[in-house]
CSV table of C-alpha atoms and ligand atoms in Angstrom, one decimal:
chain,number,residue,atom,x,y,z
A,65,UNK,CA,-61.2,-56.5,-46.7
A,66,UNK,CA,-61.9,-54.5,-49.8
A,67,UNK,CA,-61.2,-51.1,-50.5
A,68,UNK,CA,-63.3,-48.8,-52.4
A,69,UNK,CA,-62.6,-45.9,-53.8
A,70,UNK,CA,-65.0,-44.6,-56.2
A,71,UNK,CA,-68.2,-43.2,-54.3
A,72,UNK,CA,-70.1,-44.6,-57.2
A,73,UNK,CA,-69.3,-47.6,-56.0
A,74,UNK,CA,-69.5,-47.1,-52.8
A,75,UNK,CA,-73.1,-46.2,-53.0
A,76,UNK,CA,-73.9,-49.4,-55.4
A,77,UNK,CA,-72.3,-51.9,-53.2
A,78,UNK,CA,-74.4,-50.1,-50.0
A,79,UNK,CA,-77.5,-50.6,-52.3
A,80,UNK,CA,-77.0,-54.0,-52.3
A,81,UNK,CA,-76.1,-54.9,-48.7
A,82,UNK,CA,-79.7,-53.0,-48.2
A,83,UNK,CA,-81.5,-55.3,-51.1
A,84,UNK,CA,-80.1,-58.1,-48.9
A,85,UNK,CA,-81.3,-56.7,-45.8
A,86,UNK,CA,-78.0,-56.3,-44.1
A,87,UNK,CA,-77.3,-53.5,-41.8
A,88,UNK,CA,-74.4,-50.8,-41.8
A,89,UNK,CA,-72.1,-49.6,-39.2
A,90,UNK,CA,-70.0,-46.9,-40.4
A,91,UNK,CA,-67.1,-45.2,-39.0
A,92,UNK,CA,-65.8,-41.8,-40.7
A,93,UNK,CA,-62.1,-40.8,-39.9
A,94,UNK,CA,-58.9,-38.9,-41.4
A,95,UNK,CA,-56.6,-41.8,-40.8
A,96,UNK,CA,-54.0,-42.1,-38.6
A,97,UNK,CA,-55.7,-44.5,-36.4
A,98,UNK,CA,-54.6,-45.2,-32.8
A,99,UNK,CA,-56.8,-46.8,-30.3
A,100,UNK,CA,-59.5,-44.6,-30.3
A,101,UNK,CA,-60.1,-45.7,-34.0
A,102,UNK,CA,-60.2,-48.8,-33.7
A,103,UNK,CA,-62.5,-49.3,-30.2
A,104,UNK,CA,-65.2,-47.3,-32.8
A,105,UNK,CA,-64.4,-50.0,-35.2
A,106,UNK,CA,-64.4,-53.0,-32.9
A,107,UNK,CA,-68.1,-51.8,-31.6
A,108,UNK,CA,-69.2,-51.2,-35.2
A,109,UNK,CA,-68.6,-54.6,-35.7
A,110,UNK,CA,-70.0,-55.9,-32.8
A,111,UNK,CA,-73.2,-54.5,-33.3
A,112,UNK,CA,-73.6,-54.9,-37.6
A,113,UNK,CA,-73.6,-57.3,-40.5
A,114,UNK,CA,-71.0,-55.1,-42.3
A,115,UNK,CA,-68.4,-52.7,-41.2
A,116,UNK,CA,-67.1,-49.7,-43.4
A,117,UNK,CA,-64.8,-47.0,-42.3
A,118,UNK,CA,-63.9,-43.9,-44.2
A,119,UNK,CA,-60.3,-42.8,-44.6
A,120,UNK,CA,-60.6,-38.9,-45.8
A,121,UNK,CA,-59.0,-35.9,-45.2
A,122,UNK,CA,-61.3,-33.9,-45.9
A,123,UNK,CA,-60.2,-30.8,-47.3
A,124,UNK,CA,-63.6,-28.3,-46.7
A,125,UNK,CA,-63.1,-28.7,-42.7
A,126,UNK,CA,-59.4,-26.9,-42.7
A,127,UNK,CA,-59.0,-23.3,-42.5
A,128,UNK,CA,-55.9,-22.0,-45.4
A,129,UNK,CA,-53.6,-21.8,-42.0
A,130,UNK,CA,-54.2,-24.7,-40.6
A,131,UNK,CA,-52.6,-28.8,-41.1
A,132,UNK,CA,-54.1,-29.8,-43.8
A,133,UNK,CA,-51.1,-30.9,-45.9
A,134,UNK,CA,-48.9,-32.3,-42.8
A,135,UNK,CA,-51.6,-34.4,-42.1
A,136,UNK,CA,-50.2,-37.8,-41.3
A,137,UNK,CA,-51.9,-40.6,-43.9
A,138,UNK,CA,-49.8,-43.7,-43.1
A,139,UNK,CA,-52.1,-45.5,-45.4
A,140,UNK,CA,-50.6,-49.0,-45.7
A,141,UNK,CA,-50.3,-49.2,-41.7
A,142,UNK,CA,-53.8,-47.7,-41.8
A,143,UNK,CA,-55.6,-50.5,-44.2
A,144,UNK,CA,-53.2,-53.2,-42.1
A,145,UNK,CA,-55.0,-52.1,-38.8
A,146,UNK,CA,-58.5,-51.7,-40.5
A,147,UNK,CA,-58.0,-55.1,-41.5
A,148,UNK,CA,-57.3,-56.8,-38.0
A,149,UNK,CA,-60.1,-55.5,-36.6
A,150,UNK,CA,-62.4,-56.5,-39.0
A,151,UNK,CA,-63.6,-53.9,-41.1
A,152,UNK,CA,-65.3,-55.4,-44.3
A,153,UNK,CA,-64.7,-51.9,-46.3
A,154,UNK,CA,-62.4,-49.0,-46.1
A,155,UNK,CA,-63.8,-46.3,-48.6
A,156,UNK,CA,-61.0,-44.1,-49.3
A,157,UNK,CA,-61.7,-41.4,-51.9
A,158,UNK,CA,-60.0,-38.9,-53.7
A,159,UNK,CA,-60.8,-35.3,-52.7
A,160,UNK,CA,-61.8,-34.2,-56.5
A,161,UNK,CA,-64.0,-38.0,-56.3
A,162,UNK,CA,-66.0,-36.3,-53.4
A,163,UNK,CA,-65.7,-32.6,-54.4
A,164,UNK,CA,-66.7,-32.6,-58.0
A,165,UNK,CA,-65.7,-29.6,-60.0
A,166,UNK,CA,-68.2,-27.1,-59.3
A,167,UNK,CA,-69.7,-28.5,-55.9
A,168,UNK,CA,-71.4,-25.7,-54.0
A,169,UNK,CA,-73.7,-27.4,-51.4
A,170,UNK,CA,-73.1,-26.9,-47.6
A,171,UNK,CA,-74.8,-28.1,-44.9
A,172,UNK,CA,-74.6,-25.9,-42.0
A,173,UNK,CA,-75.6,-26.5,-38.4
A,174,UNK,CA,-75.9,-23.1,-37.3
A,175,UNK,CA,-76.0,-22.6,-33.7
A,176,UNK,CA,-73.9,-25.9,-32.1
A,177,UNK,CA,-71.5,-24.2,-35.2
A,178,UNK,CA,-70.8,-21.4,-33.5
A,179,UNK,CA,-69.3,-21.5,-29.9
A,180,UNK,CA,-66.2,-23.3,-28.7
A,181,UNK,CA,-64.2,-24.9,-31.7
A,182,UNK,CA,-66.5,-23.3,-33.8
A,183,UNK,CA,-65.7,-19.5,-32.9
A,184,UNK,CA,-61.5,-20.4,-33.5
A,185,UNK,CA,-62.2,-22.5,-36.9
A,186,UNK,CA,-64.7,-20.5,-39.4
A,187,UNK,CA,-66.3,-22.9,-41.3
A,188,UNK,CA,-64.8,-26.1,-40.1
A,189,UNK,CA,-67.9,-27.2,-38.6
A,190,UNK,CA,-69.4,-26.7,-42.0
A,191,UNK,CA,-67.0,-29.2,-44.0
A,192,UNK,CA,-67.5,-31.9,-40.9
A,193,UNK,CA,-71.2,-31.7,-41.6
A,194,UNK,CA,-71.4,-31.8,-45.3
A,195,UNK,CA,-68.8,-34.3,-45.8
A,196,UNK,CA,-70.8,-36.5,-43.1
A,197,UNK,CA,-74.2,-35.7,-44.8
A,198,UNK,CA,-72.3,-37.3,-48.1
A,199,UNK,CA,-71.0,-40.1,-46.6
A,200,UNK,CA,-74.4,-41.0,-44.9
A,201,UNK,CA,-75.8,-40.9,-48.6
A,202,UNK,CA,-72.9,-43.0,-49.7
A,203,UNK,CA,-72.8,-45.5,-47.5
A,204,UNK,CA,-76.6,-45.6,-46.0
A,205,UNK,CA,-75.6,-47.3,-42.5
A,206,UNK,CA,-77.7,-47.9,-40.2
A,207,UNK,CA,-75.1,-46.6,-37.5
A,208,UNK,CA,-72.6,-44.3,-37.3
A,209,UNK,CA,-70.0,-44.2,-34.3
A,210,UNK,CA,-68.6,-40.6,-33.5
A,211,UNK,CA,-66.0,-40.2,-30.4
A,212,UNK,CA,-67.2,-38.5,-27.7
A,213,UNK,CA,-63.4,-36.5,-27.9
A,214,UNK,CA,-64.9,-34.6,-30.6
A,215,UNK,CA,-68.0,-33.3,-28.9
A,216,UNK,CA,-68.9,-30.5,-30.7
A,217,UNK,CA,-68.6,-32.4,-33.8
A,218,UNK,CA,-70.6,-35.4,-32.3
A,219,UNK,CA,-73.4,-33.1,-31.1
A,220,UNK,CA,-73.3,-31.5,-34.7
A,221,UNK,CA,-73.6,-35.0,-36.7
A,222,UNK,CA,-76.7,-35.8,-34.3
A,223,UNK,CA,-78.4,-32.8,-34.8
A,224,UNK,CA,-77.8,-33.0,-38.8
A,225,UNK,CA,-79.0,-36.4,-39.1
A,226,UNK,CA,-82.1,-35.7,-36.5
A,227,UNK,CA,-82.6,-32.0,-39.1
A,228,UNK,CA,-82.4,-33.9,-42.1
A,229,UNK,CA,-84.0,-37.1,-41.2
A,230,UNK,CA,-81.2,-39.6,-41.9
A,231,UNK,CA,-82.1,-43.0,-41.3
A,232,UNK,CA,-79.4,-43.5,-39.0
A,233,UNK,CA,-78.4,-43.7,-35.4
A,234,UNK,CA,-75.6,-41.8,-34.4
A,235,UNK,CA,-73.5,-43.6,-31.5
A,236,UNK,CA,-71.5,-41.8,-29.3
A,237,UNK,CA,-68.2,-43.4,-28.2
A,238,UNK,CA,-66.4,-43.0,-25.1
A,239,UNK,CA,-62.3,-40.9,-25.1
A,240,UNK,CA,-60.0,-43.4,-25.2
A,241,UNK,CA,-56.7,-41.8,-23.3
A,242,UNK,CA,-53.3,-42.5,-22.6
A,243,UNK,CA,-52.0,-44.2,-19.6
A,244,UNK,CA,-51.4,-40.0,-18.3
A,245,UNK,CA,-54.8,-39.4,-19.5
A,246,UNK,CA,-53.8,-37.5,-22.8
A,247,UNK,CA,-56.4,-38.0,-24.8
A,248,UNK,CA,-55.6,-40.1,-28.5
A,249,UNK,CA,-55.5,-38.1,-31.3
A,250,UNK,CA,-53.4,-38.1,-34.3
A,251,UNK,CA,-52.4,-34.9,-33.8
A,252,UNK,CA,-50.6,-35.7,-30.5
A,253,UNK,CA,-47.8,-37.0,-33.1
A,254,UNK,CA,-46.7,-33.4,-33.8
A,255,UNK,CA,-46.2,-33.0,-29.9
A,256,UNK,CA,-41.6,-33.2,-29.2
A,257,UNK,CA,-41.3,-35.4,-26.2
A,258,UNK,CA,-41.5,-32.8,-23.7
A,259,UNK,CA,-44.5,-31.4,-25.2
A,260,UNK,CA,-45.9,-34.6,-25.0
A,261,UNK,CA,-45.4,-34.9,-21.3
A,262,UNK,CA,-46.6,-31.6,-20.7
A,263,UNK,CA,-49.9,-31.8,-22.7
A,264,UNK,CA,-51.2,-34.3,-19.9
A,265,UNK,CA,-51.6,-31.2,-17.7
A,266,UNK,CA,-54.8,-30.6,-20.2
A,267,UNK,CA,-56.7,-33.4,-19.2
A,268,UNK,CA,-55.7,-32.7,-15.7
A,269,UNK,CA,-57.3,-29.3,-15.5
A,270,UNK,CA,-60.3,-30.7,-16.7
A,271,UNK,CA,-59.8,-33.0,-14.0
A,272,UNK,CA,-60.1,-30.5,-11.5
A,273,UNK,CA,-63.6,-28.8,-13.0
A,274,UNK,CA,-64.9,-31.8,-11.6
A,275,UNK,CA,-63.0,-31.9,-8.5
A,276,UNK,CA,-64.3,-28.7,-7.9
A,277,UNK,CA,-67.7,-29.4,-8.2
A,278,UNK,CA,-67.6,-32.2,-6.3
A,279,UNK,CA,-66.3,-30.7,-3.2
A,280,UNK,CA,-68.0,-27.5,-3.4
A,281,UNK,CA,-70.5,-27.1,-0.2
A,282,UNK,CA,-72.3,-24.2,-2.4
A,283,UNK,CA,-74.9,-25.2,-5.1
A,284,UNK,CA,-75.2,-24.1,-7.6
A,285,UNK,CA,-71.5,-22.5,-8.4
A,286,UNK,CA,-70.5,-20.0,-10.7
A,287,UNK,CA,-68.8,-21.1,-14.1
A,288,UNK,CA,-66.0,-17.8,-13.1
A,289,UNK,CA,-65.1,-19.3,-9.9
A,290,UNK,CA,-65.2,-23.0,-11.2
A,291,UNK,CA,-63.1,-22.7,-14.3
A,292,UNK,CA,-60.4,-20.1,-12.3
A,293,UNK,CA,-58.7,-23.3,-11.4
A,294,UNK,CA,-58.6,-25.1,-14.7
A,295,UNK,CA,-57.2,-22.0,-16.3
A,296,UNK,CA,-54.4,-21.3,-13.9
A,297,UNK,CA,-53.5,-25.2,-14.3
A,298,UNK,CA,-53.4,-24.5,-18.1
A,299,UNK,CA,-51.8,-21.8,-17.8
A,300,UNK,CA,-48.9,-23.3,-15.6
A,301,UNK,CA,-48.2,-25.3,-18.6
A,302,UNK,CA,-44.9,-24.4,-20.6
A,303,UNK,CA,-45.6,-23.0,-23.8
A,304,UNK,CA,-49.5,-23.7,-24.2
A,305,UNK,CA,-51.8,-21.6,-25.3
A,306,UNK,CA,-55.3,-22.1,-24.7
A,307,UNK,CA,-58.1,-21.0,-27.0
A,308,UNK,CA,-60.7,-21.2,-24.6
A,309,UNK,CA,-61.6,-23.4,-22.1
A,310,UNK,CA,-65.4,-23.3,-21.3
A,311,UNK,CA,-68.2,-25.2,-19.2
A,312,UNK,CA,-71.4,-25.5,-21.4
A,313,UNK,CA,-74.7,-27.0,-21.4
A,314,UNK,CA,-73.8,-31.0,-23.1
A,315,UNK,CA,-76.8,-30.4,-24.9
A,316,UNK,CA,-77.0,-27.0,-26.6
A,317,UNK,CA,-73.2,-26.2,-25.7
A,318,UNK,CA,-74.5,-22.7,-24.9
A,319,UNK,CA,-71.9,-21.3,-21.9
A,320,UNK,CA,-73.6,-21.9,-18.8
A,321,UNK,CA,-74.3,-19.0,-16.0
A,322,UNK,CA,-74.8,-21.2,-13.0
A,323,UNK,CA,-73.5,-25.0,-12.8
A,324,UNK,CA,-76.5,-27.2,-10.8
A,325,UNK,CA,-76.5,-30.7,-12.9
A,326,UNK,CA,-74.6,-32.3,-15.6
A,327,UNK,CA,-72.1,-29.6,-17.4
A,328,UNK,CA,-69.5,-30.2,-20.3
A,329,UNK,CA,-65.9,-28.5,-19.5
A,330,UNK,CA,-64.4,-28.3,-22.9
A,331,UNK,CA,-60.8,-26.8,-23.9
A,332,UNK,CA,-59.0,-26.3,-26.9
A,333,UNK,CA,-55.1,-25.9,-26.4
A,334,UNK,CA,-52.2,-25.0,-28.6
A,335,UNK,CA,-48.9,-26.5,-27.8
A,336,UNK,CA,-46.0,-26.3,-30.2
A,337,UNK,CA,-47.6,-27.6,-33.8
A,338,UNK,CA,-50.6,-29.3,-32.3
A,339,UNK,CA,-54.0,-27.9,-31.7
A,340,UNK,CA,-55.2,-30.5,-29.1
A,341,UNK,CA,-58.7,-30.5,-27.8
A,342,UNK,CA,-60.4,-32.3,-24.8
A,343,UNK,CA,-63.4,-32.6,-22.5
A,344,UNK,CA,-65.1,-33.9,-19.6
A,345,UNK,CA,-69.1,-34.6,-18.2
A,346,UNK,CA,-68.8,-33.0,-15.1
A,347,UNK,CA,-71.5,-32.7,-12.2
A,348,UNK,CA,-74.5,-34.5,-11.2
A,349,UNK,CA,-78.3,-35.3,-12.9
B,447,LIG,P1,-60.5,-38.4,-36.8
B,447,LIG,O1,-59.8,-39.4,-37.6
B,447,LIG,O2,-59.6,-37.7,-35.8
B,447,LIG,O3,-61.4,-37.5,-37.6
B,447,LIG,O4,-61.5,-39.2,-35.8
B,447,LIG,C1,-62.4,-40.1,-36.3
B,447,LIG,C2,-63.4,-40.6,-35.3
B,447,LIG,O5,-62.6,-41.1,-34.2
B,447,LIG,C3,-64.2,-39.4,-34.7
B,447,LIG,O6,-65.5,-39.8,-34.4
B,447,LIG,C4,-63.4,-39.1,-33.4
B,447,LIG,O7,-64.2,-38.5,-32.4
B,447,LIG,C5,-63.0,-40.5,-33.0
B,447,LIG,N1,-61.8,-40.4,-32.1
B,447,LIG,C6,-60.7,-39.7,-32.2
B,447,LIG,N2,-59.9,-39.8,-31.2
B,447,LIG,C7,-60.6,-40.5,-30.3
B,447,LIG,C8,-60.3,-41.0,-28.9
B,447,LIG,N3,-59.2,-40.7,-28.3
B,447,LIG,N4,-61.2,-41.8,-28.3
B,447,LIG,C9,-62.4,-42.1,-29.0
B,447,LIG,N5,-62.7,-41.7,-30.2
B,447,LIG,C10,-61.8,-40.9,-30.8
């Protein structure tokens, strides 16, 4: 496995693999990896000739309040993992490597910006999409494998590379979760461990959108009277603190007024240190 730092390189050795008609499959993280990492890796290699995953933290998607120096980068255990499952390249640059001196160009998916995450982190949604639109340039896969856990995000790369014609597909991956149904994230590693228990309460409201749905005899239902349940469940939780928790259209993640077919119930949840986030397809086609 090699690891490449310089995006100069980067972009060289990608050149090459496309001379040589080779195809890409490239997974873009912060580190940290647990499970949910590596399943994107293990399809990535599955389904391409050469596998390269991005270790960044990438600076422009933190707000100045937020955990962008406690980040955990356990680098060694990071490059060990990468390793095992394969990956060919692990492009890990600096953020002055990626952010020259001067750098002023954004990309900006306006609308799917703006609700859910989007409306509690100004300009995070921003920083995803730029540093994704410069890794797409860097690395010129042919695929790209986002986690369904990060919706927002995932519908935000897909509309960016549809807007600005990237040669790529974009492949979303199913949550992986814990055996309580907490959803992996390396953020759940600033949870004590009775936050930790608690937080799977969050996937467990969700839970019960769909239970909801599922049992009501009227059709369609009301978002207010479907979402009462998930919130009181939240709130029952000891010292969370919810940002929102919403049911939206999967597509457009506009809120929805009535629920008749598929619906995404997304929620964003603050307990002790972490921020964690989760959601759920709920409904029928
Ligand atoms: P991150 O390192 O948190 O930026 O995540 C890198 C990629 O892994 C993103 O596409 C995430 O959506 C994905 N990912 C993170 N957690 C999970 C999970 N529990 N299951 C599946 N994919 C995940």
């Amino acid at each position: 496995m090699k690891i490449i730092r310089s995006p100069k390189q980067m972009q060289k050795t990608a050149w090459r693999w496309r001379a040589a008609g080779r195809s890409v499959g490239l997974v873009p993280t912060m580190g940290c990896f647990h499970e949910g990492h590596l399943s994107l890796f293990r399809r990535a290699r599955r389904e391409n000739d050469i596998v390269v995953v991005s270790v960044f933290v990438n600076p422009a998607q933190f707000g100045p309040r937020e955990d962008f120096a406690h980040y955990p980068r356990p680098w060694k255990r990071d490059r060990r993992l990468a390793g095992k499952c394969g990956v060919d390249v692990v492009f890990h640059p600096s953020a002055k490597a990626l952010y020259a001196k001067g750098h002023q160009t954004w990309v900006d998916v306006e609308e799917l910006s703006r609700p859910l995450c989007g409306a509690f982190r100004p300009g995070h949604f921003r920083g995803v999409a730029t540093v994704v639109a410069k890794l797409f340039q860097l690395v010129q896969p042919a695929r790209a494998y986002f986690g369904r856990k990060d919706f927002q995000q995932l519908r935000i790369v897909q509309k960016m590379a549809a807007d600005l014609n990237f040669p790529v597909r974009v492949v979303p991956c199913p949550t992986v979760r814990e055996r309580d149904g907490l959803a992996m994230s390396s953020r759940n590693a600033y949870l004590s461990a009775e936050q930790r228990r608690r937080a799977a309460g969050i996937p467990r409201a969700l839970q019960s959108v769909g239970e909801v749905i599922k049992f009501s005899s009227q059709k369609p239902i009301s978002p207010t009277v479907i979402l009462r349940k998930a919130r009181a469940l939240l709130r029952r939780i000891p010292g969370a603190r919810p940002d929102y928790v919403e049911l939206v259209d999967p597509r457009s993640l506009r809120p929805l007024k009535k629920v008749a077919g598929r619906a995404l119930v997304a929620t964003a949840v603050r307990l002790g240190r972490a921020r964690l986030i989760d959601n759920r397809l709920v409904g029928r086609e």
